Short mmCIF file of C-alpha atoms in Angstrom, two decimals:
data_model
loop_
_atom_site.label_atom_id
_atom_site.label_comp_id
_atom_site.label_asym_id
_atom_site.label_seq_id
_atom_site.Cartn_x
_atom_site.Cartn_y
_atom_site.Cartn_z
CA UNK A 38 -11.24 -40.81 9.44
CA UNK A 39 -14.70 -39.95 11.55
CA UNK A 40 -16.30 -36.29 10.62
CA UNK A 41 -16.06 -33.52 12.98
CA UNK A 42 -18.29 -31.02 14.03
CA UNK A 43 -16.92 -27.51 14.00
CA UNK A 44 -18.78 -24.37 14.92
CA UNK A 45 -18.46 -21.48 12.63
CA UNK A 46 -18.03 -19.38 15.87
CA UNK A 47 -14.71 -21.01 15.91
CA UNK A 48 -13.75 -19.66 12.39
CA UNK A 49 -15.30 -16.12 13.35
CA UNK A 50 -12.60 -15.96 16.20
CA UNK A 51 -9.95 -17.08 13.62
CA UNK A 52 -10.59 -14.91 11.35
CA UNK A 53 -10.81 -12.06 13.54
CA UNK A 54 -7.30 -13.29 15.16
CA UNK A 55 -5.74 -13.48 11.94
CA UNK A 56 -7.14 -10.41 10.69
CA UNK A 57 -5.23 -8.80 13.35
CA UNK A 58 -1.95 -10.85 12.98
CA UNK A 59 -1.50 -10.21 9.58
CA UNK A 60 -1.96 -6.18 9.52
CA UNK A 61 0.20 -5.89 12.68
CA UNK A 62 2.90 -8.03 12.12
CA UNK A 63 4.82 -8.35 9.38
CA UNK A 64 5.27 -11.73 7.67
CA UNK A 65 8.95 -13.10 8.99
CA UNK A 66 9.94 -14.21 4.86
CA UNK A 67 9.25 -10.81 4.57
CA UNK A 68 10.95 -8.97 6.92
CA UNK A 69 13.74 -11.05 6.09
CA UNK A 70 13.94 -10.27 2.33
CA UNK A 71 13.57 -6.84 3.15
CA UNK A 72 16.29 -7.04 5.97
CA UNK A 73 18.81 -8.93 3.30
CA UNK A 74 18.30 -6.07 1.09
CA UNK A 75 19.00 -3.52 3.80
CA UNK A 76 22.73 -5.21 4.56
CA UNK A 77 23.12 -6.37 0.71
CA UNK A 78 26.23 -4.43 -0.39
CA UNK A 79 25.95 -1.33 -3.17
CA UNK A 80 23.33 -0.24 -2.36
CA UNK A 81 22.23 3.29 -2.78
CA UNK A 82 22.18 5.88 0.05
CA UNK A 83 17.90 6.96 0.04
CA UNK A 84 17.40 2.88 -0.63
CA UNK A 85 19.23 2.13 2.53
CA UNK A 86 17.63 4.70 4.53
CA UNK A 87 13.69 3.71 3.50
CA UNK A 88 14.67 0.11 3.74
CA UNK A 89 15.75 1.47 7.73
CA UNK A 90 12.18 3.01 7.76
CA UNK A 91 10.43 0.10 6.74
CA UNK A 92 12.40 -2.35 9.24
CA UNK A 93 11.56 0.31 11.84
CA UNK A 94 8.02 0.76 11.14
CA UNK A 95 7.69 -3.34 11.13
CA UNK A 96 9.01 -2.94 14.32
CA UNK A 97 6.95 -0.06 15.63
CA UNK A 98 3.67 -1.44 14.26
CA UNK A 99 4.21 -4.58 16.30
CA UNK A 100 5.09 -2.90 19.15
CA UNK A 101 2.10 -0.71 19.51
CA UNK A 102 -0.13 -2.45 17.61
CA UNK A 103 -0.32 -0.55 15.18
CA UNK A 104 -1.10 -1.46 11.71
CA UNK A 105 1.81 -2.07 9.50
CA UNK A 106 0.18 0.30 6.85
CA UNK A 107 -3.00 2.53 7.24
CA UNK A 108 -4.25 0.94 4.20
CA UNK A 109 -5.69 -2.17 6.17
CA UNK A 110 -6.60 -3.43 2.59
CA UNK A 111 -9.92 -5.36 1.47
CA UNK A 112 -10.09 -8.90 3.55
CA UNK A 113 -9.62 -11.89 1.63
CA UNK A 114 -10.21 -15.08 3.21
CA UNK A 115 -9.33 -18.47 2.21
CA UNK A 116 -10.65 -21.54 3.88
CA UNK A 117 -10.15 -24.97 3.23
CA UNK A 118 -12.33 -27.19 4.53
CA UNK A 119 -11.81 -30.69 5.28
CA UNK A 120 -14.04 -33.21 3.34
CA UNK A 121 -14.65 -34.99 7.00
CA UNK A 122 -15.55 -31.30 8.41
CA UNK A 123 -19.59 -30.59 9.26
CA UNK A 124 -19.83 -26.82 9.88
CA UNK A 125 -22.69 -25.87 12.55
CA UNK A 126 -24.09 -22.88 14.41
CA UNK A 127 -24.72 -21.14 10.92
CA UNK A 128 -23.91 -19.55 7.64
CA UNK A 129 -20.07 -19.36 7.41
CA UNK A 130 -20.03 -16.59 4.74
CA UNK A 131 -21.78 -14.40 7.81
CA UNK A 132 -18.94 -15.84 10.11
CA UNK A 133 -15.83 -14.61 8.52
CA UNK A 134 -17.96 -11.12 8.00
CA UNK A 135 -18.54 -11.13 11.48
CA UNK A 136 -15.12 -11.95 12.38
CA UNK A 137 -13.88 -8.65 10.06
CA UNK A 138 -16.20 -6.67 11.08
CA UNK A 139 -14.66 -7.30 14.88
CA UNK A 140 -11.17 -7.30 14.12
CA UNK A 141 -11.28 -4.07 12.16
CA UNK A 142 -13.86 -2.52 15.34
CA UNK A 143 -11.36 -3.39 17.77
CA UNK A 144 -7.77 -3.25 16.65
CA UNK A 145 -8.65 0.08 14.80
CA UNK A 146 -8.25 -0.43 11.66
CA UNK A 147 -8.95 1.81 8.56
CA UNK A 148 -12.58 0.56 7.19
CA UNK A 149 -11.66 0.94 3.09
CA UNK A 150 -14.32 -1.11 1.83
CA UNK A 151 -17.79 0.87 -0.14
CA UNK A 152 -20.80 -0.93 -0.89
CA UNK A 153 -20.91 -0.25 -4.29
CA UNK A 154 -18.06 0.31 -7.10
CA UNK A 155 -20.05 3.48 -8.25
CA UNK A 156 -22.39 5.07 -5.25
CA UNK A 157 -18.97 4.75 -3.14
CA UNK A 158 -21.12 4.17 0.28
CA UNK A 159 -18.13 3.21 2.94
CA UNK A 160 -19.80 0.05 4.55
CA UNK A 161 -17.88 1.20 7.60
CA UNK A 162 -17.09 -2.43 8.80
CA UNK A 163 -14.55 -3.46 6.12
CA UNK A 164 -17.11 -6.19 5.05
CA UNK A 165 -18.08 -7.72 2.64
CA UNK A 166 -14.71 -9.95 2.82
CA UNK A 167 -13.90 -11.91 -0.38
CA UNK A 168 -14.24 -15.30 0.38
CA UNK A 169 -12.44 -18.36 -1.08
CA UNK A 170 -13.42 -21.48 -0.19
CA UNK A 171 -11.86 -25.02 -1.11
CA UNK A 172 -12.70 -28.26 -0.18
CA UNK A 173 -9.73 -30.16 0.83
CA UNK A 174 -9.02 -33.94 2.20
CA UNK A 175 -9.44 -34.35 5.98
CA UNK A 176 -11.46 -33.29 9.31
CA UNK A 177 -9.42 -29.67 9.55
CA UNK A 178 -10.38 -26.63 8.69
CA UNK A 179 -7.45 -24.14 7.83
CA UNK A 180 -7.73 -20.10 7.78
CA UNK A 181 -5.53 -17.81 6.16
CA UNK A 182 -6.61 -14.04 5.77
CA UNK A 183 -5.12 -11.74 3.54
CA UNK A 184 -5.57 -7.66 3.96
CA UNK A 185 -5.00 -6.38 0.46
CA UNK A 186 -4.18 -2.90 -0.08
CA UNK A 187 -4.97 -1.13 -3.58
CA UNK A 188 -2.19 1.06 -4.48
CA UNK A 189 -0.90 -2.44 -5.28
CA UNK A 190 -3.99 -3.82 -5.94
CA UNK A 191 -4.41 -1.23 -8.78
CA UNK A 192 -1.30 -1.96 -10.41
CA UNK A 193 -2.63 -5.98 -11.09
CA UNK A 194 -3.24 -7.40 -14.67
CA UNK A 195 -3.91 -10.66 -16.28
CA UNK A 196 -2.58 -11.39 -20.04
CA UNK A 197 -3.87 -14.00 -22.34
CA UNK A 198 -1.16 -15.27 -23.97
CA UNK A 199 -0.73 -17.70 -27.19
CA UNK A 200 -0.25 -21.61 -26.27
CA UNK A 201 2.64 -21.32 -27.67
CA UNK A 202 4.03 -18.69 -25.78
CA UNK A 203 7.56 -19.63 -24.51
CA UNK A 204 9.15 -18.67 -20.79
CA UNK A 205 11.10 -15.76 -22.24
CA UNK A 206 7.46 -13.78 -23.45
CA UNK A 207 6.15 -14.90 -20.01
CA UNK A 208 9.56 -13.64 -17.94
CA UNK A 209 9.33 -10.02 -20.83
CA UNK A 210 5.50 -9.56 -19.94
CA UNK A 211 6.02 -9.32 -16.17
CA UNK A 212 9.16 -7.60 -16.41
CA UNK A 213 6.95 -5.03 -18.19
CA UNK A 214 4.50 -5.20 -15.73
CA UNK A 215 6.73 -4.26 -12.96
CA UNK A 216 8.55 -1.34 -15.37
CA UNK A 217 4.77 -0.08 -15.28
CA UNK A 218 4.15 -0.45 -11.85
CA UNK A 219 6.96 2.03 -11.18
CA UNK A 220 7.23 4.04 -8.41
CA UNK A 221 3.51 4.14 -7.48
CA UNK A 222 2.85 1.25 -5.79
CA UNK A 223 5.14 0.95 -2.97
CA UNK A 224 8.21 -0.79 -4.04
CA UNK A 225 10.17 -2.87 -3.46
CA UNK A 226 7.11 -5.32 -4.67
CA UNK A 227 6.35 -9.18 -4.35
CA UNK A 228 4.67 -10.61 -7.43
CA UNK A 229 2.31 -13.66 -7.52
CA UNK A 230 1.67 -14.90 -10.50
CA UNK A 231 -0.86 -17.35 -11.75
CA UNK A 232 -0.20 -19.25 -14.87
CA UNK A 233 -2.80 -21.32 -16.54
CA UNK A 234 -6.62 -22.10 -15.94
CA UNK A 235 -9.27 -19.37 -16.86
CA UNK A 236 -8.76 -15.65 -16.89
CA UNK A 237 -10.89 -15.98 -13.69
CA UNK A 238 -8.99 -18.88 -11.75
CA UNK A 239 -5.51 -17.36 -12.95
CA UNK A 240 -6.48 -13.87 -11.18
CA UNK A 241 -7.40 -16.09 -8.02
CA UNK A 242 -3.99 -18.25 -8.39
CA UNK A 243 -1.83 -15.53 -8.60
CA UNK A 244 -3.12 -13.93 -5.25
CA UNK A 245 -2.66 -17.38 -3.84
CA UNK A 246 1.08 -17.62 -5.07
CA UNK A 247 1.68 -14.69 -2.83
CA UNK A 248 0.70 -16.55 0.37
CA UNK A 249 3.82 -18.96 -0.24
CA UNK A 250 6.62 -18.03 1.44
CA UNK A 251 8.82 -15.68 -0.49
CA UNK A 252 12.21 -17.27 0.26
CA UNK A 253 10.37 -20.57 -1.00
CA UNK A 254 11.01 -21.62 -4.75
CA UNK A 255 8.39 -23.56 -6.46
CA UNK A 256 9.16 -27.05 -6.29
CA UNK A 257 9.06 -27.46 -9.70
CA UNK A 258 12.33 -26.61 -11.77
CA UNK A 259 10.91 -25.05 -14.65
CA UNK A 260 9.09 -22.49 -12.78
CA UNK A 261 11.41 -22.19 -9.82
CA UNK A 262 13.90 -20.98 -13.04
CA UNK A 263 11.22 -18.39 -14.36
CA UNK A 264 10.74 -16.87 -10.98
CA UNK A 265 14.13 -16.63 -10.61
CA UNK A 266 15.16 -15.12 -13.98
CA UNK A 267 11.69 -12.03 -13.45
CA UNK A 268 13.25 -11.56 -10.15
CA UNK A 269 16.86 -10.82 -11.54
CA UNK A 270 15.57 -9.30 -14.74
CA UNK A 271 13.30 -7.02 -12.77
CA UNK A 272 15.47 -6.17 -10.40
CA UNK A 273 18.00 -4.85 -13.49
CA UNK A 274 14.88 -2.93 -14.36
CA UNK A 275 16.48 -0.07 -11.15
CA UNK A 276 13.31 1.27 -9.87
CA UNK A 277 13.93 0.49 -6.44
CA UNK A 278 12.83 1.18 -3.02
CA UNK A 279 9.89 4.11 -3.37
CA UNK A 280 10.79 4.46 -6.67
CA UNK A 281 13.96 6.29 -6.27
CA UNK A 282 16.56 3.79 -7.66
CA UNK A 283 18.83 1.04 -6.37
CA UNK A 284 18.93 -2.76 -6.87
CA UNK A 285 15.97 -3.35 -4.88
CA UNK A 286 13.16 -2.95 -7.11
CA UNK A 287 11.16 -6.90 -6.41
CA UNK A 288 11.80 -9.02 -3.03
CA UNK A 289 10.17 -12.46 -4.53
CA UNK A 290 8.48 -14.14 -7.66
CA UNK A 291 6.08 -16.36 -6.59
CA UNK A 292 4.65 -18.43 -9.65
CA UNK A 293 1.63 -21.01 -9.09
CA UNK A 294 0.79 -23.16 -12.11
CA UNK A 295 -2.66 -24.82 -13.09
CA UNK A 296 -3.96 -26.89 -16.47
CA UNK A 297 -5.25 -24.71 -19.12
CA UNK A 298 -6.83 -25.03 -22.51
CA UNK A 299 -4.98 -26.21 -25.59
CA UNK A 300 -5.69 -22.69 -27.07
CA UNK A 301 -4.26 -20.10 -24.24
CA UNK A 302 -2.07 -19.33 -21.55
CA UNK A 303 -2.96 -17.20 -19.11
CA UNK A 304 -0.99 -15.07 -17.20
CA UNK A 305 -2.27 -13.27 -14.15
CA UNK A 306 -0.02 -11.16 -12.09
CA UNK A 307 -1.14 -9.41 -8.58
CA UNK A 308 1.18 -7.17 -7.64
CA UNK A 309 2.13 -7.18 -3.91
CA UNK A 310 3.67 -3.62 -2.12
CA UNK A 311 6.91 -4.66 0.04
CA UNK A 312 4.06 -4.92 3.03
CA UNK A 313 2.81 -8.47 2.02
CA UNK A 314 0.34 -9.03 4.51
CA UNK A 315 -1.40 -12.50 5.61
CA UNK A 316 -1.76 -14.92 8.56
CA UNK A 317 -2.96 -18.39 8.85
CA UNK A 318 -4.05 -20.92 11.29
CA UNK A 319 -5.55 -24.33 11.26
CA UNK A 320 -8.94 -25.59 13.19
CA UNK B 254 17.08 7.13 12.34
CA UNK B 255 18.60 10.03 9.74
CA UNK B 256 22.33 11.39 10.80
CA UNK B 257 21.23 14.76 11.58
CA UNK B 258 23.83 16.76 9.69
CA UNK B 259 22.21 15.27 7.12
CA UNK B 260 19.10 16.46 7.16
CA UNK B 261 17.42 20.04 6.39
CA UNK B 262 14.70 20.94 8.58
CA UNK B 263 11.85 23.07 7.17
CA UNK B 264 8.92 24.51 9.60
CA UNK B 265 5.39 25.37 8.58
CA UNK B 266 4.89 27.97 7.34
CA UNK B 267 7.15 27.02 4.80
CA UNK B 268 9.58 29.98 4.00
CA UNK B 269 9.60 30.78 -0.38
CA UNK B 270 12.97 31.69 -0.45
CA UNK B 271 13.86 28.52 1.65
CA UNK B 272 11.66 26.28 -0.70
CA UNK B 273 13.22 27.72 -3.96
CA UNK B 274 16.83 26.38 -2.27
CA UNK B 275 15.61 22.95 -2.08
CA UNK B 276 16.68 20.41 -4.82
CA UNK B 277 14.34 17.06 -5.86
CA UNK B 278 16.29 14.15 -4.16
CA UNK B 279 17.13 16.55 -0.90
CA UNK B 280 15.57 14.52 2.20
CA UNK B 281 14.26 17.18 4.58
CA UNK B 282 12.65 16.73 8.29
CA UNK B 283 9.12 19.11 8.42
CA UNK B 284 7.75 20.12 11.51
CA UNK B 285 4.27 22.39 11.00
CA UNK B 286 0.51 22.19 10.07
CA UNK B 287 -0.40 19.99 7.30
CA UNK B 288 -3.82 19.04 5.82
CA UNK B 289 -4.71 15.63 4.77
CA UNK B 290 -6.85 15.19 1.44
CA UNK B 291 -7.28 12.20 -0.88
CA UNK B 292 -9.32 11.46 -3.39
CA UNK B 293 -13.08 11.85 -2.51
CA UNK B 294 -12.10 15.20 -0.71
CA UNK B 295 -10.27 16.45 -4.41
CA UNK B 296 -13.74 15.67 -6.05
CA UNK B 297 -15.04 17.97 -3.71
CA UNK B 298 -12.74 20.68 -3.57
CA UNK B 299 -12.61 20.85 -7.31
CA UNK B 300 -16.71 20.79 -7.56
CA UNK B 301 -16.47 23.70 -5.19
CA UNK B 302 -14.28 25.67 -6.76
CA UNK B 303 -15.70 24.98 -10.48
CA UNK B 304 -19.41 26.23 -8.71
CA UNK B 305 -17.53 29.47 -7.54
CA UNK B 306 -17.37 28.05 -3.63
CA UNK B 307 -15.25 28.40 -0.89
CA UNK B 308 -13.19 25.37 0.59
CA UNK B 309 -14.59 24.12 3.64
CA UNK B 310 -11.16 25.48 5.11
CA UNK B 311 -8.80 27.78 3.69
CA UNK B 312 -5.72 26.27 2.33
CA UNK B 313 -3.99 28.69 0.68
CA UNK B 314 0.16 28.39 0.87
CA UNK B 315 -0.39 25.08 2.92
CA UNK B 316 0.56 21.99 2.51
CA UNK B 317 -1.61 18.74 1.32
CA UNK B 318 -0.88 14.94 2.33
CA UNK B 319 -2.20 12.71 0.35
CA UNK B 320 -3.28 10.21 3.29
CA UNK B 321 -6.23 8.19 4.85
CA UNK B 322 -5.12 7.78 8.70
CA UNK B 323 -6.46 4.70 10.02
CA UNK B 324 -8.47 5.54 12.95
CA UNK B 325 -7.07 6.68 16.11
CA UNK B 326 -8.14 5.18 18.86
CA UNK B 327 -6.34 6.33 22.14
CA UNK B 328 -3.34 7.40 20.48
CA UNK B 329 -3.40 10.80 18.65
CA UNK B 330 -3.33 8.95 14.96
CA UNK B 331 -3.24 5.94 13.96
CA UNK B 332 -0.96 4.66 10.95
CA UNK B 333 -0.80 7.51 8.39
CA UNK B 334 0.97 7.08 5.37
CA UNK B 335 1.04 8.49 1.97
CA UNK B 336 -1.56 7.10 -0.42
CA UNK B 337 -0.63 6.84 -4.55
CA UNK B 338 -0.44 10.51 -5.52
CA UNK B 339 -0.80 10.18 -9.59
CA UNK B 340 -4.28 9.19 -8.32
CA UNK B 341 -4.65 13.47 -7.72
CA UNK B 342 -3.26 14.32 -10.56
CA UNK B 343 -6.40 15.14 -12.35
CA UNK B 344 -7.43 18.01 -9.53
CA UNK B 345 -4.10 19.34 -8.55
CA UNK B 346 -3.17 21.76 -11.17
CA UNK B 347 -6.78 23.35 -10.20
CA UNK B 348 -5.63 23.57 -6.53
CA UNK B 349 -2.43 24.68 -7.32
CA UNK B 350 -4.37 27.50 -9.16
CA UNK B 351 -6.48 28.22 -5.78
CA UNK B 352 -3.12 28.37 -4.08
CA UNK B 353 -2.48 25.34 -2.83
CA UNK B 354 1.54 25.03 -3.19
CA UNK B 355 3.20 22.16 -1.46
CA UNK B 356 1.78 18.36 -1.61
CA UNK B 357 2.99 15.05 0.30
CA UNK B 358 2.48 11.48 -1.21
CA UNK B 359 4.23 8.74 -2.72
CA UNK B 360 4.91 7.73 -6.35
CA UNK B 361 5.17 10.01 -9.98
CA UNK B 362 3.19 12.99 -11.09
CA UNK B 363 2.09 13.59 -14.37
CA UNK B 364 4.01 16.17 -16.56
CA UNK B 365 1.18 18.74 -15.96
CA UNK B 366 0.83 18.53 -12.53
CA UNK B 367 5.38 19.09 -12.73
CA UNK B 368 4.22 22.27 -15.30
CA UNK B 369 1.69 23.58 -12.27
CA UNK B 370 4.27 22.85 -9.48
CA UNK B 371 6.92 25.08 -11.13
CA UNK B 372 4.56 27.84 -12.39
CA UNK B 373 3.93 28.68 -8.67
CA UNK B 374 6.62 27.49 -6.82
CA UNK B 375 5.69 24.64 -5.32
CA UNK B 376 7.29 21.44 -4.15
CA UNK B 377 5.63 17.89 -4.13
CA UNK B 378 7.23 15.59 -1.31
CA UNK B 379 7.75 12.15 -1.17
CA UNK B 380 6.48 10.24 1.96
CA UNK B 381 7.94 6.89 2.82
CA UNK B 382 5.22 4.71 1.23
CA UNK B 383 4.07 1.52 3.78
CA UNK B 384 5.54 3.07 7.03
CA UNK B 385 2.91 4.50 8.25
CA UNK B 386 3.18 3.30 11.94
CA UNK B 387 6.55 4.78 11.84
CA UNK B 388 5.23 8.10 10.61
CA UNK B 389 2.20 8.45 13.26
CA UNK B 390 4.59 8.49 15.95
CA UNK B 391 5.87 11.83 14.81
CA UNK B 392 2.35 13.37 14.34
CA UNK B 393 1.71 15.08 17.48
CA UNK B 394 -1.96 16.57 16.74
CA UNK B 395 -5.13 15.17 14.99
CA UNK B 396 -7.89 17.49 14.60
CA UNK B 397 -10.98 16.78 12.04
CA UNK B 398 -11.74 19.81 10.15
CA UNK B 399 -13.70 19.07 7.08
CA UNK B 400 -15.75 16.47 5.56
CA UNK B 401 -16.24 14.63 8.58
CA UNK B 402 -18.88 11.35 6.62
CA UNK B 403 -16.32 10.66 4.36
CA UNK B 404 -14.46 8.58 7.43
CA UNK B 405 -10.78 8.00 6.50
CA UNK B 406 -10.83 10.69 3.51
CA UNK B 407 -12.19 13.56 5.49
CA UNK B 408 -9.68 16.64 5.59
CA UNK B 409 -7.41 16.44 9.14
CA UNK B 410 -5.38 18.67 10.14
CA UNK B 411 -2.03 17.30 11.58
CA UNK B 412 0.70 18.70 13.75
CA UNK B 413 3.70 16.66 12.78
CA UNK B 414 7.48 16.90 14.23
CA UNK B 415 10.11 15.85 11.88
CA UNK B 416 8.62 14.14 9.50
CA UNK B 417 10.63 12.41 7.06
CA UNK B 418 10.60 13.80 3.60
CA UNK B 419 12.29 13.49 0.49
CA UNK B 420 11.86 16.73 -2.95
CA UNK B 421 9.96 14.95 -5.17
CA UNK B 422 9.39 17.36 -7.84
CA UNK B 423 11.23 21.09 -6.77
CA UNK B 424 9.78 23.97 -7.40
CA UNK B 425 11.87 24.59 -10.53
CA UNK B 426 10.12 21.46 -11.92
CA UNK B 427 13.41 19.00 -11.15
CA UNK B 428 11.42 15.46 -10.65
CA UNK B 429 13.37 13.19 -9.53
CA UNK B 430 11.98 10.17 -11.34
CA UNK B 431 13.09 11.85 -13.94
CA UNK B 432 16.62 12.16 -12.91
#
């Protein structure tokens, strides 16, 4: 395979595309789940009618282009870059800024991002974006953007367990997790949830589960069991749809596994509101 | 979207004798004035009053939301819905003092913030959390009135039109997460 040149312009007009694809339009696995739970039988009278509001409002917010959710989150970016890829016209950190900075300008979105954790300056831009980058096999380049909002965001926690922690202490911690969550993050939620690696790659792992499809199991068995025993364990747990009861209380596990040390386990859950937002595209 | 006969609505200002008939779970339709605050703007409001201030606007028997609109562009508002209200919890019983009664958000309240709410008959509403292009089409006026550099958390002043609501915590102190 030859290299290719590609033009950080290019990603800049990617990211600024899928910046506005994935706060406007709800994800389709997600609408879906959310539609499933709407028509799922038993369910309580105020579950069915929010679950209306939220099929409604997907449908408003692509309609009039409206954001799904005022919180337009902090941007995370993740770009793979093929091994065979040479970026030019310039830094591609400043790209995907610039292409943030546009799409939140333009589609008028809420600008939630301060300079600094303490002084609390709004940037007014929605940058910096967090950037991931991965180097991957191949001449493509692929985008996917992520707007994370923080009432969710908030809720997120990583556990070091013991290596010899079984599935059950894994499937109790994150059933916890999600009976802590409560109300106050928007359910119904969508957990990711990073096993393995570092404290630091587990946190980034778990965010990354969440970009796989919900209705997707992981492809091993052993985890495709664990997500589906949290899901139905949390579910039992009867929070439900803004908190206020019902079945509905978590529309997908997602669990993404990595090698760790012989001494740990980490466990990393980010917690996901029922308005899981990202977009992707490939260059 | 909500079978009418199933649905109270309440109108701004908000009657006391109507408020002390309404139950936590009861899903209610306002239509009125309401003033949007979040967190920066409780800092303030709290700093003010603890220096012996006035409120950049008086909000006395009205009726906070807990939101930060995204910004309007040519529409009136643009998506506006409730932020994580436990996040307020540490200012409200001082507003509620001031005479703040009646607060929109999403999510659980602490038990002293339930204490405050019933020792002045109040009412904290539930918003549908992650709808909030849904709720800006039934808010019919946008007006900055305070706090105008803090962007998204400055203090507007909304005219909404049946506005979907649920009693989160009733003035008698009923919560419903608690039911």
């Amino acid at each position: 395979m030859s290299t290719r040149k590609i033009n950080v312009r290019e990603i800049e007009k990617k990211v600024k595309d899928l910046c506005a694809k994935a706060n406007i339009v709800l994800r389709p696995d997600v609408n879906a789940a959310i539609l499933k739970a709407y028509r799922s039988k038993n369910e309580t009278f105020l579950a069915k009618k929010m679950l209306k509001i939220l099929l409604e409002n997907a449908r408003v917010a692509k309609e009039e282009k409206l954001p799904i959710c005022q919180d337009t989150g902090i941007t995370e970016v993740f770009i793979k870059i093929g091994e065979k890829v040479i970026l030019t016209g310039g830094n591609l950190t400043n790209a995907v800024n610039r292409g943030i900075k546009k799409a939140y300008a333009v589609n008028y979105f809420r600008k939630s991002v301060v300079r600094d954790p303490l002084l609390r300056k709004n940037t007014r831009t929605n940058t910096p974006g967090i950037l991931h980058v991965e180097i991957t096999r191949g001449n493509k380049v692929k985008v996917t953007v992520m707007p994370k909002g923080f009432g969710s965001e908030n809720k997120s926690a990583l556990f070091m367990l013991n290596p010899t922690a079984t599935a059950e202490e894994i499937e109790r911690v994150s059933v916890a997790f999600v009976k802590n969550a409560g109300a106050n993050a928007c359910p119904p939620y969508v957990l990711g949830i990073g096993l393995g690696g570092t404290a630091a790659s587990a946190a980034v792992l778990a965010k990354k589960a969440l970009l796989r499809l919900i209705d997707k199991a992981n492809k091993k068995h052993h985890l495709a069991e664990l997500e589906k025993n949290i899901m139905k364990k949390a579910n039992a747990l009867k929070i439900g749809v803004m908190g206020l009861g019902g079945k509905t209380t978590v529309l997908g596990v997602n669990i993404e596994a990595a090698p760790t040390h012989i001494a740990g386990l980490p466990v990393a859950i980010n917690l996901s509101c029922h308005a899981l937002r990202s977009a992707s595209a490939t260059i | 979207m909500f079978r009418k006969t199933k649905m109270k609505k309440i109108q701004t200002p908000l009657d006391d004798r109507e408020i002390r008939k309404l139950r936590a779970g009861e899903v209610v339709l306002l239509s009125g004035t309401i003033y949007t605050a979040r967190d920066e703007a409780h800092l303030r409001f709290v700093e003010l009053i603890e220096k012996g201030k006035e409120l950049p606007v008086d909000l006395k028997g009205e009726i906070i939301y807990y939101s930060g609109p995204a910004p309007a562009g040519n529409r009136v508002i643009g998506s506006c819905g409730p932020t994580t209200s436990s996040r307020m919890d540490l200012f409200t019983p001082c507003l509620l003092k001031k005479g703040i009664k009646y607060m929109i958000g999403k999510g659980s309240r602490c038990e002293e913030v339930t204490r405050a709410i019933r020792r002045c008959s109040g009412i904290y509403f539930l918003a549908p959390g992650g709808a909030g292009a849904y709720l800006s089409l039934r808010v019919k006026n946008c007006r900055l009135v305070a706090f105008k550099e803090l962007g998204p958390e400055a203090i507007y002043k909304l005219e909404v039109e049946n506005f979907p609501l649920i009693v989160g915590i009733d003035s008698r102190g009923n919560d419903i997460y608690k039911q």
